Amino acid sequence: MLVKLVVGSLFLFLMQLVLKNVYYMGYHLHYNEHYPGKCEQVKGMSLGSEDFYTFNDGLTFITSGVAIQNNTFSQREYMVKHNIIGRMYLFDFNKNKAAAEELSIVGSNDGFNVKLFHPHGISGWIDKSGVKILFVVNHEENGADYIEKFEFIPTNRQLKHVKRYRDDTMLRVNDVQATSKDSFYFTNSGTGSGTVLTMIQLLGQLAWCTVVYFDGNDYRVVLDGMSMPNGIAMSNDGRYVYIATSMSREIVVTERKTNNDLIRKQVYPVYSNPDNIIVDSRTDNLYIGSHPIAYKLFQSMEIHKPSQVLMLKVKDGNITKTRELLYDDGDLLSGSSVAIVFNSKLLIGSILDKTVLCDVNVPL
């Protein structure tokens, strides 16, 4: 009798897990295409524009060539075929044209090798002298995850590498949010780079992940029990930190304490798989590049994946409503990962596909 009870309970548990994963994968979902205005491909770029950081003057720095270590859904063959390597680009909203330029990267002497560079998440800071500083997640080829610090040299259109950060708390780093010229938060979207552990976490939908804070000297976990945290961004006044949790399809709003601890304030469902978050510099509203149908994201890189851009209205740190600015089946843009509206233009990036600029002819 006891054996039957155990077997029955295990069967019900597994069935629940299977049904939960089928629902998560989105086999039942369908969307209608729509765009905020005319859209065109940004020229001067390779495939891939995983994340952006836009300063208040409209200069936008773009990471390209992400390659997560031991990725379960291998990207390597696709990247070799399309000559996708680690690059950094600059897009200027003030020029009002769909073109970007590749930035040269000047290495430092602390072990950073630009040939092994595969940038992912990015965040920026301006120091007291006005120098633009960038923190970039680097999945170093055949190596560990790092966060690299660069200074932008505008006269030469260069990024000067000045420092790299590495710690045992960097398990599977996804995104970074600067809080000063030498401190930041970062998200771990997994518990390590191992394929088996990644699959267990994904299929079991296990909330094993963390957000870590580095204060300039020490690293410490400030949030745990997270379901695959992806993008992270901070409100303009520094009071709130927003975290996209891809697996639970939510935005977690946290309040930032004086000691930089994060306290959950709101969990807001978006019914999509959010990737990166950008905070509007004027309104504090959030722009999200998202993956609306999960199973298509996990298919071959050669298969087009749907793209979705969401704008989340924010008031007093709380998200109040969602607006979908764009949905595309994958022909215009495959696998949208980040988006921002600036000067009535919508710039959209992708994991390993095109970068697109659209006119915004709809009220925001």
Coordinates of C-alpha atoms in Angstrom, one line a residue:
M1 CA 0.0 0.0 0.0
L2 CA 2.8 2.4 0.9
V3 CA 4.7 1.6 -2.3
K4 CA 1.5 2.3 -4.4
L5 CA 1.1 5.6 -2.6
V6 CA 4.7 6.6 -3.2
V7 CA 4.6 5.6 -6.9
G8 CA 1.2 7.4 -7.3
S9 CA 2.5 10.6 -5.7
L10 CA 5.7 10.5 -7.8
F11 CA 3.6 10.0 -11.0
L12 CA 1.3 13.0 -10.1
F13 CA 4.4 15.1 -9.4
L14 CA 6.0 14.3 -12.7
M15 CA 2.8 14.9 -14.6
Q16 CA 2.4 18.3 -12.9
L17 CA 6.0 19.1 -13.9
V18 CA 5.4 18.1 -17.5
L19 CA 2.2 20.1 -17.8
K20 CA 3.9 23.1 -16.2
N21 CA 6.8 22.9 -18.7
V22 CA 4.4 22.5 -21.7
Y23 CA 2.5 25.6 -20.5
Y24 CA 5.8 27.5 -19.9
M25 CA 7.1 26.7 -23.4
G26 CA 4.0 28.4 -24.9
Y27 CA 2.9 25.9 -27.5
H28 CA -0.6 27.3 -27.2
L29 CA 0.3 30.9 -27.8
H30 CA -0.3 33.1 -30.9
Y31 CA 0.2 36.8 -31.4
N32 CA -0.6 39.3 -34.1
E33 CA 2.2 41.3 -35.7
H34 CA 2.2 45.1 -35.2
Y35 CA 4.8 47.9 -35.3
P36 CA 5.0 51.4 -33.8
G37 CA 6.0 52.9 -37.2
K38 CA 8.4 52.3 -40.0
C39 CA 11.3 50.0 -39.2
E40 CA 14.7 49.4 -40.8
Q41 CA 17.8 47.5 -40.1
V42 CA 20.7 49.3 -38.4
K43 CA 23.7 49.4 -40.7
G44 CA 27.3 48.9 -39.8
M45 CA 26.8 46.0 -37.5
S46 CA 27.4 42.3 -37.3
L47 CA 24.6 40.0 -36.2
G48 CA 23.9 40.3 -32.5
S49 CA 23.2 43.2 -30.2
E50 CA 22.3 41.5 -26.9
D51 CA 22.2 44.5 -24.6
F52 CA 22.4 48.3 -24.7
Y53 CA 23.3 51.1 -22.4
T54 CA 22.1 54.6 -23.3
F55 CA 23.5 57.7 -21.6
N56 CA 21.4 60.8 -21.2
D57 CA 23.1 62.4 -24.2
G58 CA 21.8 59.7 -26.5
L59 CA 25.1 57.8 -27.0
T60 CA 24.2 54.1 -26.8
F61 CA 26.8 51.3 -26.3
I62 CA 25.9 47.9 -27.7
T63 CA 27.3 44.4 -26.8
S64 CA 27.6 41.9 -29.7
G65 CA 28.8 38.3 -29.9
V66 CA 27.4 36.8 -26.7
A67 CA 28.4 33.1 -26.1
I68 CA 27.5 31.6 -22.8
Q69 CA 29.8 28.9 -21.5
N70 CA 28.6 25.4 -22.2
N71 CA 25.3 26.7 -23.6
T72 CA 22.8 23.8 -23.7
F73 CA 21.5 25.2 -27.0
S74 CA 24.8 25.5 -28.8
Q75 CA 25.5 28.7 -30.7
R76 CA 29.0 28.0 -31.7
E77 CA 28.4 26.6 -35.2
Y78 CA 26.0 29.5 -36.0
M79 CA 28.5 32.1 -34.8
V80 CA 31.4 30.6 -36.9
K81 CA 29.1 30.5 -40.0
H82 CA 28.1 34.1 -39.7
N83 CA 31.5 35.4 -38.4
I84 CA 30.0 36.5 -35.1
I85 CA 32.8 37.5 -32.6
G86 CA 32.9 39.7 -29.5
R87 CA 32.4 43.3 -30.5
M88 CA 31.2 46.6 -29.1
Y89 CA 29.3 49.2 -31.1
L90 CA 28.2 52.8 -30.7
F91 CA 24.8 54.1 -31.8
D92 CA 24.1 57.8 -31.6
F93 CA 20.4 58.8 -31.4
N94 CA 21.3 62.4 -32.2
K95 CA 22.3 61.5 -35.7
N96 CA 18.8 60.4 -36.6
K97 CA 20.0 57.6 -38.9
A98 CA 20.0 53.8 -38.7
A99 CA 23.8 53.3 -38.5
A100 CA 26.2 52.3 -35.8
E101 CA 30.0 52.1 -35.7
E102 CA 32.3 49.4 -34.2
L103 CA 34.5 50.6 -31.4
S104 CA 38.1 49.5 -31.1
I105 CA 39.1 48.0 -27.8
V106 CA 42.4 48.8 -26.2
G107 CA 43.5 46.0 -23.8
S108 CA 45.1 46.3 -20.4
N109 CA 47.8 44.2 -18.8
D110 CA 45.7 42.4 -16.2
G111 CA 44.8 39.3 -18.3
F112 CA 42.1 40.7 -20.5
N113 CA 42.3 39.4 -24.1
V114 CA 40.1 41.0 -26.7
K115 CA 40.3 37.8 -28.9
L116 CA 38.5 35.9 -26.1
F117 CA 35.9 38.6 -25.4
H118 CA 32.2 37.6 -25.6
P119 CA 30.2 40.5 -24.1
H120 CA 26.7 40.1 -22.7
G121 CA 25.1 42.5 -20.2
I122 CA 26.2 46.1 -19.9
S123 CA 25.8 49.1 -17.6
G124 CA 27.2 52.6 -17.6
W125 CA 28.3 55.3 -15.2
I126 CA 29.7 58.8 -15.5
D127 CA 32.5 59.8 -13.1
K128 CA 33.0 63.2 -11.6
S129 CA 35.3 64.3 -14.5
G130 CA 32.6 63.4 -17.1
V131 CA 34.3 60.2 -18.3
K132 CA 31.8 57.5 -19.5
I133 CA 32.5 54.2 -17.7
L134 CA 31.1 50.9 -18.9
F135 CA 30.8 47.6 -17.0
V136 CA 30.4 44.6 -19.4
V137 CA 29.7 40.9 -18.6
N138 CA 32.2 38.8 -20.4
H139 CA 31.8 35.1 -21.0
E140 CA 35.5 34.6 -21.8
E141 CA 35.9 32.0 -24.5
N142 CA 36.7 28.6 -22.9
G143 CA 37.0 30.4 -19.6
A144 CA 35.2 31.9 -16.6
D145 CA 32.7 34.7 -16.4
Y146 CA 34.2 38.2 -15.7
I147 CA 32.9 41.7 -15.5
E148 CA 35.1 44.1 -17.5
K149 CA 35.5 47.8 -16.9
F150 CA 36.1 50.2 -19.8
E151 CA 36.5 53.9 -20.3
F152 CA 35.2 55.5 -23.4
I153 CA 37.7 57.6 -25.3
P154 CA 35.6 59.8 -27.6
T155 CA 38.4 61.3 -29.6
N156 CA 39.6 57.9 -30.8
R157 CA 36.2 56.1 -30.7
Q158 CA 37.9 53.6 -28.4
L159 CA 37.0 51.6 -25.3
K160 CA 40.0 51.4 -23.0
H161 CA 40.0 48.4 -20.7
V162 CA 41.0 49.4 -17.2
K163 CA 40.0 46.6 -14.9
R164 CA 38.4 43.2 -14.6
Y165 CA 36.4 41.6 -11.8
R166 CA 36.2 38.0 -10.9
D167 CA 34.8 36.2 -7.8
D168 CA 33.4 32.8 -6.8
T169 CA 30.0 34.4 -6.6
M170 CA 30.0 34.8 -10.4
L171 CA 28.3 31.5 -11.3
R172 CA 26.5 32.2 -14.6
V173 CA 26.5 36.0 -14.9
N174 CA 23.9 37.6 -17.1
D175 CA 23.7 41.3 -16.5
V176 CA 25.2 44.1 -14.5
Q177 CA 24.0 47.4 -13.0
A178 CA 26.5 50.0 -12.0
T179 CA 26.0 52.0 -8.7
S180 CA 29.3 54.0 -8.8
K181 CA 32.6 54.0 -10.8
D182 CA 33.7 50.8 -8.9
S183 CA 30.5 49.1 -7.5
F184 CA 27.7 47.2 -9.1
Y185 CA 25.0 44.6 -8.9
F186 CA 24.9 41.5 -11.1
T187 CA 22.5 38.7 -11.8
N188 CA 23.4 35.0 -11.9
S189 CA 20.9 33.3 -14.3
G190 CA 22.2 29.9 -13.2
T191 CA 24.2 28.1 -10.6
G192 CA 27.1 27.3 -12.8
S193 CA 28.1 26.6 -16.4
G194 CA 27.5 22.8 -16.4
T195 CA 24.9 21.6 -18.9
V196 CA 23.3 19.0 -16.7
L197 CA 22.8 21.4 -13.8
T198 CA 21.4 24.0 -16.2
M199 CA 18.9 21.5 -17.6
I200 CA 17.8 20.4 -14.1
Q201 CA 17.2 24.0 -13.2
L202 CA 15.3 24.8 -16.4
L203 CA 13.1 21.7 -16.5
G204 CA 12.5 21.7 -12.8
Q205 CA 11.8 25.5 -12.9
L206 CA 13.9 25.8 -9.7
A207 CA 14.4 29.1 -8.1
W208 CA 18.1 28.6 -7.3
C209 CA 19.6 31.9 -8.6
T210 CA 21.0 35.0 -7.0
V211 CA 21.7 38.7 -7.3
V212 CA 25.1 39.8 -6.0
Y213 CA 26.4 43.2 -4.9
F214 CA 30.1 44.3 -5.1
D215 CA 30.8 47.4 -3.0
G216 CA 34.3 48.0 -4.3
N217 CA 35.9 45.5 -1.9
D218 CA 33.6 42.6 -1.1
Y219 CA 31.0 40.5 -2.9
R220 CA 27.8 39.4 -1.2
V221 CA 24.5 37.9 -2.2
V222 CA 21.6 40.4 -1.7
L223 CA 18.8 38.3 -3.2
D224 CA 18.4 34.6 -3.6
G225 CA 15.6 32.2 -4.4
M226 CA 15.3 33.8 -7.9
S227 CA 13.9 32.1 -11.0
M228 CA 16.6 32.7 -13.6
P229 CA 17.2 36.4 -13.2
N230 CA 18.2 38.0 -16.4
G231 CA 18.3 41.8 -17.0
I232 CA 18.8 44.2 -14.1
A233 CA 18.3 48.0 -14.0
M234 CA 18.1 50.8 -11.5
S235 CA 15.6 53.7 -11.2
N236 CA 17.0 57.1 -12.0
D237 CA 17.0 58.2 -8.3
G238 CA 18.7 54.9 -7.3
R239 CA 15.9 53.9 -4.9
Y240 CA 14.6 50.9 -6.8
V241 CA 16.2 48.0 -8.7
Y242 CA 14.2 46.0 -11.3
I243 CA 15.1 42.4 -12.2
A244 CA 13.7 40.4 -15.1
T245 CA 13.1 36.8 -14.2
S246 CA 12.8 34.9 -17.4
M247 CA 11.7 31.5 -16.1
S248 CA 8.9 32.9 -13.9
R249 CA 8.0 35.5 -16.5
E250 CA 8.0 38.4 -14.1
I251 CA 9.6 41.6 -13.2
V252 CA 10.7 41.8 -9.6
V253 CA 10.7 45.3 -8.2
T254 CA 13.1 45.7 -5.2
E255 CA 13.7 48.6 -2.9
R256 CA 17.4 49.5 -2.4
K257 CA 18.5 50.1 1.2
T258 CA 21.3 52.3 2.4
N259 CA 23.6 49.3 2.8
N260 CA 22.7 48.2 -0.8
D261 CA 20.5 45.3 0.3
L262 CA 17.5 44.7 -1.9
I263 CA 14.0 44.1 -0.5
R264 CA 11.3 42.7 -2.7
K265 CA 8.6 45.3 -3.2
Q266 CA 6.5 44.0 -6.1
V267 CA 6.4 41.0 -8.3
Y268 CA 4.7 41.9 -11.6
P269 CA 3.8 39.2 -14.2
V270 CA 4.4 40.1 -17.9
Y271 CA 3.3 36.7 -19.3
S272 CA 6.4 36.6 -21.6
N273 CA 10.0 35.7 -21.0
P274 CA 11.7 39.1 -20.3
D275 CA 15.3 39.6 -21.2
N276 CA 17.0 43.0 -20.6
I277 CA 15.5 46.1 -18.9
I278 CA 16.2 49.7 -19.7
V279 CA 14.9 52.5 -17.6
D280 CA 13.6 55.7 -19.4
S281 CA 15.8 58.6 -18.3
R282 CA 12.9 61.0 -18.1
T283 CA 9.9 58.9 -17.0
D284 CA 11.3 55.9 -15.1
N285 CA 9.2 53.7 -17.3
L286 CA 10.8 50.4 -18.3
Y287 CA 11.5 49.1 -21.8
I288 CA 11.8 45.3 -22.1
G289 CA 13.1 43.2 -24.9
S290 CA 11.2 39.9 -24.5
H291 CA 10.7 36.4 -25.9
P292 CA 7.0 35.7 -26.0
I293 CA 7.1 32.0 -27.0
A294 CA 9.7 30.1 -25.1
Y295 CA 10.0 26.9 -27.1
K296 CA 10.9 28.8 -30.2
L297 CA 13.8 30.4 -28.4
F298 CA 15.3 27.0 -27.8
Q299 CA 15.1 25.9 -31.4
S300 CA 18.0 26.1 -33.9
M301 CA 19.6 29.5 -34.3
E302 CA 18.7 29.3 -38.0
I303 CA 15.0 29.3 -37.2
H304 CA 13.4 32.7 -36.8
K305 CA 12.2 33.5 -33.3
P306 CA 9.5 36.0 -32.4
S307 CA 10.3 39.4 -31.0
Q308 CA 8.4 41.5 -28.6
V309 CA 8.9 44.9 -27.0
L310 CA 7.1 45.9 -23.8
M311 CA 6.8 49.2 -22.1
L312 CA 6.0 49.1 -18.4
K313 CA 4.5 52.1 -16.8
V314 CA 6.0 52.9 -13.4
K315 CA 4.7 55.1 -10.6
D316 CA 6.5 55.5 -7.2
G317 CA 8.6 52.5 -8.0
N318 CA 5.6 50.2 -8.7
I319 CA 4.7 48.9 -12.2
T320 CA 1.1 49.8 -12.9
K321 CA 0.5 48.5 -16.5
T322 CA 2.0 47.0 -19.6
R323 CA 1.9 48.1 -23.2
E324 CA 3.2 46.0 -26.1
L325 CA 5.0 48.4 -28.5
L326 CA 6.0 45.7 -31.1
Y327 CA 5.4 42.1 -32.0
D328 CA 7.1 40.4 -34.9
D329 CA 7.1 36.7 -35.9
G330 CA 10.8 36.8 -36.5
D331 CA 11.2 38.1 -40.1
L332 CA 12.1 41.7 -39.1
L333 CA 14.0 40.6 -36.0
S334 CA 14.7 37.2 -34.5
G335 CA 14.9 36.9 -30.7
S336 CA 14.6 40.4 -29.3
S337 CA 16.7 40.9 -26.2
V338 CA 16.6 44.6 -25.4
A339 CA 14.9 47.8 -26.5
I340 CA 14.8 51.6 -25.7
V341 CA 12.8 54.6 -27.0
F342 CA 14.8 57.8 -27.3
N343 CA 13.9 60.9 -29.4
S344 CA 10.8 59.1 -30.8
K345 CA 12.9 56.2 -32.1
L346 CA 12.7 52.6 -30.9
L347 CA 16.0 50.8 -31.0
I348 CA 15.7 47.0 -30.7
G349 CA 18.5 44.5 -30.2
S350 CA 18.7 40.7 -30.6
I351 CA 20.7 37.8 -29.2
L352 CA 22.4 36.9 -32.4
D353 CA 20.4 38.5 -35.2
K354 CA 19.8 42.0 -36.6
T355 CA 19.5 45.3 -34.8
V356 CA 16.4 47.4 -35.8
L357 CA 15.4 51.1 -35.5
C358 CA 11.7 52.0 -35.7
D359 CA 9.8 55.3 -35.8
V360 CA 7.5 55.6 -32.8
N361 CA 4.1 57.0 -34.1
V362 CA 2.1 55.8 -31.1
P363 CA 1.5 57.6 -27.8
L364 CA 3.7 56.3 -25.0

